[in-house]
Amino acid sequence: MKFTLNWIKEYVDLPTVDPDVISDVLAGLGFATESMHSIEPQFRGVVVARVASVAKHPDADRLRIVRLDDGTAETEVVCGAWNFEAEAVVAWAQPGSVLAGGLEVGEREIRGVNSPGMVASERELGLGEDHEGILVLDGDVEIGSDFGHLVPYPDTVIDVEVNPNRPDCMSVLGLARELAAYYGVEVRPPEISVPESGAPTEVTVAIKDGEGCPRFVAREVRGVTIGPSPLWLRLRLEAVGVRSINSVVDATNFAMLELGHPTHAFDRDLLGEEVVVRRAQGGETLRTLDGTERELDPTDMVVADGSRAVALAGVMGGEDTEVNDNTVNVLVEAAYWDPASILFTAARHGLHSEASSRFQRGADPNGARNAADRVAMLLGAHASGAPAPDAVDAYPKLIDPWAVEFPISEVERVTGTALDREEIVGHLESLGFGVAGTDPLIVTIPTRRPDVTRAVDLVEEVARLHGYDNFPDSVATGPGSGIPVSEQRYRQLRQVMVGAGFHETMSFSFIGQQDLDRLALPSDDPRRRGIDVIRPLREEEGVMRTTLLPGLLKAAANNVSRRVLNAALFETGKVFLPGGTLPQQPEALAFVASGATAGSWISEGRARDALDATGIWEVLAGAMGVDYELRQSSPPAFHPQRAVDVVVDGEVIGSLGELHPNVAVAFGLEGRVAVGEVIIDSLLADPGLWQFREVSVFPPVIFDMAFELPAESPASQVLSEIEATAGEVLEEVVVFDEFSGPPLAEGKKSIAVRLSFRALDRTLTDAELAPIRDAISAAVAAATGAKLRSG
Amino acid sequence: MSDLREQLARIEGEIDERLATATTVADVDALEAETVGRKSALADARRGLGQAPQEERRELGALINSVADFVGARIAERRRVLADAEVAESLAGDRIDMTLPGRRPARGSHHLVTETLDEMTDIFVALGYDIAVGPEAETAWYNFTALNMPPDHPARAETDTLYLDYGNPDDGVLLRTHTSPMQARYMQQHEPPVYVVVPGRVFRRDALDPTHSPVFHQLEGLAVGEGITFADLKGTLAAFADRFFGAGRQVKFLPSYFPFTEPSAEMAVTCFSCDGSGCRICGHQGWIELLGCGMVDPAVFDHVGYDPSAVTGFAFGMGVDRFAMVRHGISDLRHFFEGDVRVLRQFR
């Protein structure tokens, strides 16, 4: 909401005009300044003069000689404008005066005629853009006076933020009331009197839907002149960013900015005799002032005459009945509309106007008549209009101010500070609230304050005026049980990934169907059953992510396209799958590593592959203390020969391996890409305390074994058989070689392991280990069909 | 026996001269065998001590030991010098320009938003607040209705909400527009008093540009119990500002509006960069708007089954992404979502 200091001063006597102070005071009341700037007159030494006579220039058809009277003497100047004749009152920039842009006016000869100074246009005076003709002033000004006195400058324009619960302060008067309350002075609303004349109005108003329109005031104003508004009014509107249109539209805008109550002016003669306020009918259309033909919804409120809708109520008028250059008679509407109805209509039509933004927050039902009268008064004063007696005021059910019971102790209960009854009452009364009773106070709330209905709302009013910063501070500490285990483990998981060289990324929680196509997920894959976003901003953001991979692969591809070739990235976050009342929203971890591992000048990095995926998982699961099994598999999106499923507690929680080369290409990646995604909810659960395993002080016995087994047999089975068979003395088993091809037969592979044994209480002997070796050999053979090659 | 004494004196006198001719550790070893080894004159002397007259034996023994100690020490000293020289010589060819980059294990990074969110969260953990997290796909009831925004409430329509095509259209499922729904969930699950913060991801219908994103992050806070007042709100949040931005920050509270708090406030803090004098970071305001807060509206207590006449409380919510940007001089929000390693590796 923009206002100027000069404007607001008309309604309240401020103890200071320092804009910074006013801005701070308003911020402290809840109206933070968004911007502020001062307006200085750009001219100096310009005087008001009367055009005594106009004559032709002897040597130029387009110029005239204008004889100016400044009350003491007459002077002839040359002028190129034709928008005035004798007796017009104009601004004479006499020699020595200064115009906008610092132009110094002197005496000069124009086509052989001497011109001491000039008649100024709005643009030359720095008052506007108009340069079509010179500025013609309204009659009632003193000839010879300083023109500067006619311009309400210097001034300061302040734009404050008005919270949506304060429709009353979307007006200069409303803000003046706040300042008056703060400073403890009276607010002075404009004195409104309507110069009625002529025959009583014949307009009738029928409200067909009293819920949508509790009140409708209509005022007929006859014989208006459509022309420019007076200079001060135009300057005032333009200072607050409202374009001056004509005397009628300007009057409605001025009244709205001043009082906060929107009004609308119809061309009376383009409107039928009867005004009907109703809901729109099915199939009804209306072309609004913005030139858009709108299909109306049966829940939209409209103003209509006998035959058609003429305005989308409270939002925008219709083009058919718009005030235009030929308008003579005007019907001014000032209504009170149901806020919810306006809200839905404005939202439905995507049409947000100055009017709708006020009505949807709640205008003052008892301010409607005043607003209509204010417009009628302005039309009488500035458009030579004649308001007809009387206003038509359809207000079937009076909306009264309401009373709120306010126990004084509520102030202390909420703010922690017991304020005096006297202070509390003072603040409430300064806002124009009626206060009765001792305790509880009975507070009567004016209808312009729909936000105040409860005691706690009054606490806020009192606190605002007391000043939030004048309340003491204390720290509220809780009993605190620290960081929950799941959150600790989530942080630990991220820490392990970061420690292993992965960068954490973030992507949006929505993906597009095409991302799932790019992953080549089969049609029955559960990740295909993503939940759609209604009316997404972009098609690529049309479905909730069922997997983190698309976001992550795109991030990896971003790096490749920027020639950052070695990227190890991970992301954690929710994925969304159909569930109960709410979608299932498990936490997932995904990672991708492309290019090479970290190298240096002394040793090159190593190209990444599928084992980087299992490797990081093994480190992570170890750190998190999670038991798991990896099962060779061909999950969608993965290289069919280089992937495993991760099994925890018998459940597949994700897959690891290499990205399918086609999928890599689809996302703009190249080479082998290590990738994995797992649902981590089971990792975040508290695993309980782990128990220490004693370490032996005796030297180890180490030997190797190599098995020949079918190529498709998993190494994991060999290892698990060894672990199951070797007993407690097995300290460690590691795979140190794997190969296939000659000398092995087709379809065979060799796996070599190194076993290390120790006992807690003695040095083991070869003789002791021989039966263990035999048992391992037999067990592995039985489980996998392996043959011991050596060891 | 004077021969022996002379001999001992000679051994002692000659040792330095002889050691000077030893140029390797091996030379020293040979010399050691010769002078103090089993076949050395000293060993012979020690062995012959039994033949010495009884009265001289003790004195001679002491003399032999003293010479042996002296010679041994000289040898050890010479060996150490030569050994050090030999090691130094062998290392000379090992030189590396140690100012070259080391073999660096790969270093990853936490996302700045995660890091900032954790940092903010932990300040409240230290103040005794619990952490709770909640669903991102949320019902309209929790996101709006429970927070005093019934279906016809202007704030509900004015919020740019992303709805999901899911479930019951009467209580639509949406992407939560703030972390505040967890206020209601948490209060339904816990008896007062409650002290909790809720870090999390939130959503708005916005296109991604340098200052807007459809996905961003908030930290919500809630303290409810008997006797919790506006003073607690102010003091607690001022304490937070002090810890997050460094001591000595000034804060101010300005009236504001949120449907779920009454009274409501915006809290601003003096700029951590210019300390209030105005700079680029604070947009020349001297102040940075930190968060929205207020006393929990009694209507919210009604919705979650708390008795508004028995308890009071405060709530607050602050954006995380914008703070992370402001604090680290990041001007474009899109950096957070593109995964560019050149950006990520600047994060710590």
PDB file of N, CA, C and O in Angstrom, chain B residues 215-253:
ATOM      1  N   VAL B 215      11.113 -26.220  -4.620  1.00  0.00           N
ATOM      2  CA  VAL B 215      11.523 -27.061  -3.499  1.00  0.00           C
ATOM      3  C   VAL B 215      12.487 -26.252  -2.639  1.00  0.00           C
ATOM      4  O   VAL B 215      13.446 -25.697  -3.163  1.00  0.00           O
ATOM      5  N   PHE B 216      12.190 -26.143  -1.365  1.00  0.00           N
ATOM      6  CA  PHE B 216      13.145 -25.489  -0.476  1.00  0.00           C
ATOM      7  C   PHE B 216      13.008 -26.099   0.921  1.00  0.00           C
ATOM      8  O   PHE B 216      12.328 -27.114   1.080  1.00  0.00           O
ATOM      9  N   HIS B 217      13.678 -25.530   1.890  1.00  0.00           N
ATOM     10  CA  HIS B 217      13.778 -26.186   3.195  1.00  0.00           C
ATOM     11  C   HIS B 217      13.477 -25.213   4.321  1.00  0.00           C
ATOM     12  O   HIS B 217      13.772 -24.031   4.213  1.00  0.00           O
ATOM     13  N   GLN B 218      12.890 -25.750   5.366  1.00  0.00           N
ATOM     14  CA  GLN B 218      12.544 -24.918   6.521  1.00  0.00           C
ATOM     15  C   GLN B 218      12.938 -25.619   7.812  1.00  0.00           C
ATOM     16  O   GLN B 218      13.072 -26.835   7.858  1.00  0.00           O
ATOM     17  N   LEU B 219      13.094 -24.795   8.834  1.00  0.00           N
ATOM     18  CA  LEU B 219      13.169 -25.343  10.184  1.00  0.00           C
ATOM     19  C   LEU B 219      12.003 -24.748  10.974  1.00  0.00           C
ATOM     20  O   LEU B 219      11.859 -23.538  11.077  1.00  0.00           O
ATOM     21  N   GLU B 220      11.170 -25.646  11.481  1.00  0.00           N
ATOM     22  CA  GLU B 220      10.010 -25.267  12.259  1.00  0.00           C
ATOM     23  C   GLU B 220      10.348 -25.468  13.724  1.00  0.00           C
ATOM     24  O   GLU B 220      11.111 -26.368  14.061  1.00  0.00           O
ATOM     25  N   GLY B 221       9.767 -24.653  14.573  1.00  0.00           N
ATOM     26  CA  GLY B 221       9.973 -24.875  15.999  1.00  0.00           C
ATOM     27  C   GLY B 221       8.677 -24.696  16.759  1.00  0.00           C
ATOM     28  O   GLY B 221       7.793 -23.945  16.330  1.00  0.00           O
ATOM     29  N   LEU B 222       8.548 -25.391  17.872  1.00  0.00           N
ATOM     30  CA  LEU B 222       7.323 -25.328  18.662  1.00  0.00           C
ATOM     31  C   LEU B 222       7.657 -25.573  20.125  1.00  0.00           C
ATOM     32  O   LEU B 222       8.371 -26.516  20.447  1.00  0.00           O
ATOM     33  N   ALA B 223       7.180 -24.679  20.977  1.00  0.00           N
ATOM     34  CA  ALA B 223       7.313 -24.886  22.425  1.00  0.00           C
ATOM     35  C   ALA B 223       5.949 -24.602  23.039  1.00  0.00           C
ATOM     36  O   ALA B 223       5.412 -23.511  22.886  1.00  0.00           O
ATOM     37  N   VAL B 224       5.371 -25.599  23.675  1.00  0.00           N
ATOM     38  CA  VAL B 224       4.041 -25.447  24.259  1.00  0.00           C
ATOM     39  C   VAL B 224       4.033 -26.012  25.670  1.00  0.00           C
ATOM     40  O   VAL B 224       4.583 -27.085  25.913  1.00  0.00           O
ATOM     41  N   GLY B 225       3.424 -25.266  26.564  1.00  0.00           N
ATOM     42  CA  GLY B 225       3.288 -25.760  27.929  1.00  0.00           C
ATOM     43  C   GLY B 225       2.569 -24.713  28.752  1.00  0.00           C
ATOM     44  O   GLY B 225       2.091 -23.710  28.226  1.00  0.00           O
ATOM     45  N   GLU B 226       2.527 -24.925  30.044  1.00  0.00           N
ATOM     46  CA  GLU B 226       1.915 -23.918  30.908  1.00  0.00           C
ATOM     47  C   GLU B 226       2.903 -22.776  31.076  1.00  0.00           C
ATOM     48  O   GLU B 226       4.084 -22.998  31.353  1.00  0.00           O
ATOM     49  N   GLY B 227       2.421 -21.559  30.908  1.00  0.00           N
ATOM     50  CA  GLY B 227       3.248 -20.398  31.226  1.00  0.00           C
ATOM     51  C   GLY B 227       4.294 -20.038  30.192  1.00  0.00           C
ATOM     52  O   GLY B 227       5.186 -19.250  30.478  1.00  0.00           O
ATOM     53  N   ILE B 228       4.225 -20.608  29.013  1.00  0.00           N
ATOM     54  CA  ILE B 228       5.158 -20.179  27.958  1.00  0.00           C
ATOM     55  C   ILE B 228       4.581 -18.913  27.317  1.00  0.00           C
ATOM     56  O   ILE B 228       3.413 -18.883  26.928  1.00  0.00           O
ATOM     57  N   THR B 229       5.391 -17.870  27.252  1.00  0.00           N
ATOM     58  CA  THR B 229       4.872 -16.563  26.847  1.00  0.00           C
ATOM     59  C   THR B 229       5.670 -15.979  25.692  1.00  0.00           C
ATOM     60  O   THR B 229       6.680 -16.529  25.258  1.00  0.00           O
ATOM     61  N   PHE B 230       5.187 -14.829  25.266  1.00  0.00           N
ATOM     62  CA  PHE B 230       5.835 -14.057  24.226  1.00  0.00           C
ATOM     63  C   PHE B 230       7.281 -13.721  24.601  1.00  0.00           C
ATOM     64  O   PHE B 230       8.155 -13.635  23.743  1.00  0.00           O
ATOM     65  N   ALA B 231       7.534 -13.558  25.892  1.00  0.00           N
ATOM     66  CA  ALA B 231       8.911 -13.280  26.337  1.00  0.00           C
ATOM     67  C   ALA B 231       9.810 -14.466  26.020  1.00  0.00           C
ATOM     68  O   ALA B 231      10.953 -14.306  25.613  1.00  0.00           O
ATOM     69  N   ASP B 232       9.276 -15.680  26.193  1.00  0.00           N
ATOM     70  CA  ASP B 232      10.057 -16.881  25.876  1.00  0.00           C
ATOM     71  C   ASP B 232      10.349 -16.957  24.390  1.00  0.00           C
ATOM     72  O   ASP B 232      11.441 -17.329  23.969  1.00  0.00           O
ATOM     73  N   LEU B 233       9.338 -16.615  23.603  1.00  0.00           N
ATOM     74  CA  LEU B 233       9.527 -16.599  22.149  1.00  0.00           C
ATOM     75  C   LEU B 233      10.677 -15.671  21.791  1.00  0.00           C
ATOM     76  O   LEU B 233      11.620 -16.045  21.082  1.00  0.00           O
ATOM     77  N   LYS B 234      10.609 -14.468  22.337  1.00  0.00           N
ATOM     78  CA  LYS B 234      11.630 -13.472  21.986  1.00  0.00           C
ATOM     79  C   LYS B 234      13.014 -13.908  22.442  1.00  0.00           C
ATOM     80  O   LYS B 234      13.976 -13.855  21.672  1.00  0.00           O
ATOM     81  N   GLY B 235      13.098 -14.341  23.674  1.00  0.00           N
ATOM     82  CA  GLY B 235      14.409 -14.677  24.229  1.00  0.00           C
ATOM     83  C   GLY B 235      15.022 -15.893  23.555  1.00  0.00           C
ATOM     84  O   GLY B 235      16.223 -15.934  23.280  1.00  0.00           O
ATOM     85  N   THR B 236      14.183 -16.898  23.284  1.00  0.00           N
ATOM     86  CA  THR B 236      14.696 -18.120  22.684  1.00  0.00           C
ATOM     87  C   THR B 236      15.216 -17.849  21.273  1.00  0.00           C
ATOM     88  O   THR B 236      16.295 -18.303  20.895  1.00  0.00           O
ATOM     89  N   LEU B 237      14.446 -17.081  20.522  1.00  0.00           N
ATOM     90  CA  LEU B 237      14.864 -16.820  19.146  1.00  0.00           C
ATOM     91  C   LEU B 237      16.061 -15.873  19.096  1.00  0.00           C
ATOM     92  O   LEU B 237      16.912 -15.985  18.214  1.00  0.00           O
ATOM     93  N   ALA B 238      16.133 -14.965  20.067  1.00  0.00           N
ATOM     94  CA  ALA B 238      17.314 -14.097  20.129  1.00  0.00           C
ATOM     95  C   ALA B 238      18.545 -14.937  20.447  1.00  0.00           C
ATOM     96  O   ALA B 238      19.626 -14.720  19.887  1.00  0.00           O
ATOM     97  N   ALA B 239      18.367 -15.922  21.325  1.00  0.00           N
ATOM     98  CA  ALA B 239      19.493 -16.816  21.657  1.00  0.00           C
ATOM     99  C   ALA B 239      19.926 -17.589  20.425  1.00  0.00           C
ATOM    100  O   ALA B 239      21.113 -17.777  20.163  1.00  0.00           O
ATOM    101  N   PHE B 240      18.950 -18.014  19.645  1.00  0.00           N
ATOM    102  CA  PHE B 240      19.285 -18.715  18.397  1.00  0.00           C
ATOM    103  C   PHE B 240      20.105 -17.817  17.471  1.00  0.00           C
ATOM    104  O   PHE B 240      21.134 -18.224  16.929  1.00  0.00           O
ATOM    105  N   ALA B 241      19.628 -16.586  17.297  1.00  0.00           N
ATOM    106  CA  ALA B 241      20.311 -15.660  16.382  1.00  0.00           C
ATOM    107  C   ALA B 241      21.748 -15.437  16.819  1.00  0.00           C
ATOM    108  O   ALA B 241      22.664 -15.388  16.002  1.00  0.00           O
ATOM    109  N   ASP B 242      21.937 -15.340  18.126  1.00  0.00           N
ATOM    110  CA  ASP B 242      23.270 -15.139  18.669  1.00  0.00           C
ATOM    111  C   ASP B 242      24.190 -16.295  18.313  1.00  0.00           C
ATOM    112  O   ASP B 242      25.345 -16.113  17.962  1.00  0.00           O
ATOM    113  N   ARG B 243      23.653 -17.491  18.426  1.00  0.00           N
ATOM    114  CA  ARG B 243      24.501 -18.658  18.186  1.00  0.00           C
ATOM    115  C   ARG B 243      24.716 -18.893  16.699  1.00  0.00           C
ATOM    116  O   ARG B 243      25.773 -19.336  16.284  1.00  0.00           O
ATOM    117  N   PHE B 244      23.698 -18.613  15.921  1.00  0.00           N
ATOM    118  CA  PHE B 244      23.815 -18.889  14.486  1.00  0.00           C
ATOM    119  C   PHE B 244      24.664 -17.839  13.790  1.00  0.00           C
ATOM    120  O   PHE B 244      25.469 -18.155  12.919  1.00  0.00           O
ATOM    121  N   PHE B 245      24.464 -16.582  14.158  1.00  0.00           N
ATOM    122  CA  PHE B 245      25.171 -15.512  13.457  1.00  0.00           C
ATOM    123  C   PHE B 245      26.355 -14.975  14.246  1.00  0.00           C
ATOM    124  O   PHE B 245      27.074 -14.118  13.767  1.00  0.00           O
ATOM    125  N   GLY B 246      26.551 -15.449  15.460  1.00  0.00           N
ATOM    126  CA  GLY B 246      27.644 -14.933  16.277  1.00  0.00           C
ATOM    127  C   GLY B 246      27.110 -13.952  17.296  1.00  0.00           C
ATOM    128  O   GLY B 246      26.104 -13.280  17.055  1.00  0.00           O
ATOM    129  N   ALA B 247      27.817 -13.869  18.406  1.00  0.00           N
ATOM    130  CA  ALA B 247      27.326 -13.063  19.517  1.00  0.00           C
ATOM    131  C   ALA B 247      27.256 -11.591  19.132  1.00  0.00           C
ATOM    132  O   ALA B 247      27.913 -11.145  18.203  1.00  0.00           O
ATOM    133  N   GLY B 248      26.411 -10.877  19.862  1.00  0.00           N
ATOM    134  CA  GLY B 248      26.345  -9.432  19.667  1.00  0.00           C
ATOM    135  C   GLY B 248      25.328  -8.991  18.640  1.00  0.00           C
ATOM    136  O   GLY B 248      25.259  -7.812  18.300  1.00  0.00           O
ATOM    137  N   ARG B 249      24.545  -9.921  18.131  1.00  0.00           N
ATOM    138  CA  ARG B 249      23.510  -9.524  17.176  1.00  0.00           C
ATOM    139  C   ARG B 249      22.389  -8.811  17.924  1.00  0.00           C
ATOM    140  O   ARG B 249      22.041  -9.164  19.038  1.00  0.00           O
ATOM    141  N   GLN B 250      21.853  -7.799  17.274  1.00  0.00           N
ATOM    142  CA  GLN B 250      20.622  -7.196  17.784  1.00  0.00           C
ATOM    143  C   GLN B 250      19.461  -7.814  17.041  1.00  0.00           C
ATOM    144  O   GLN B 250      19.581  -8.118  15.849  1.00  0.00           O
ATOM    145  N   VAL B 251      18.355  -7.980  17.716  1.00  0.00           N
ATOM    146  CA  VAL B 251      17.179  -8.503  17.023  1.00  0.00           C
ATOM    147  C   VAL B 251      16.026  -7.541  17.230  1.00  0.00           C
ATOM    148  O   VAL B 251      16.002  -6.759  18.178  1.00  0.00           O
ATOM    149  N   LYS B 252      15.068  -7.574  16.294  1.00  0.00           N
ATOM    150  CA  LYS B 252      13.836  -6.838  16.527  1.00  0.00           C
ATOM    151  C   LYS B 252      12.662  -7.693  16.075  1.00  0.00           C
ATOM    152  O   LYS B 252      12.781  -8.504  15.167  1.00  0.00           O
ATOM    153  N   PHE B 253      11.553  -7.477  16.756  1.00  0.00           N
ATOM    154  CA  PHE B 253      10.340  -8.224  16.461  1.00  0.00           C
ATOM    155  C   PHE B 253       9.281  -7.247  15.980  1.00  0.00           C
ATOM    156  O   PHE B 253       9.001  -6.254  16.655  1.00  0.00           O
TER     157      PHE B 253
END
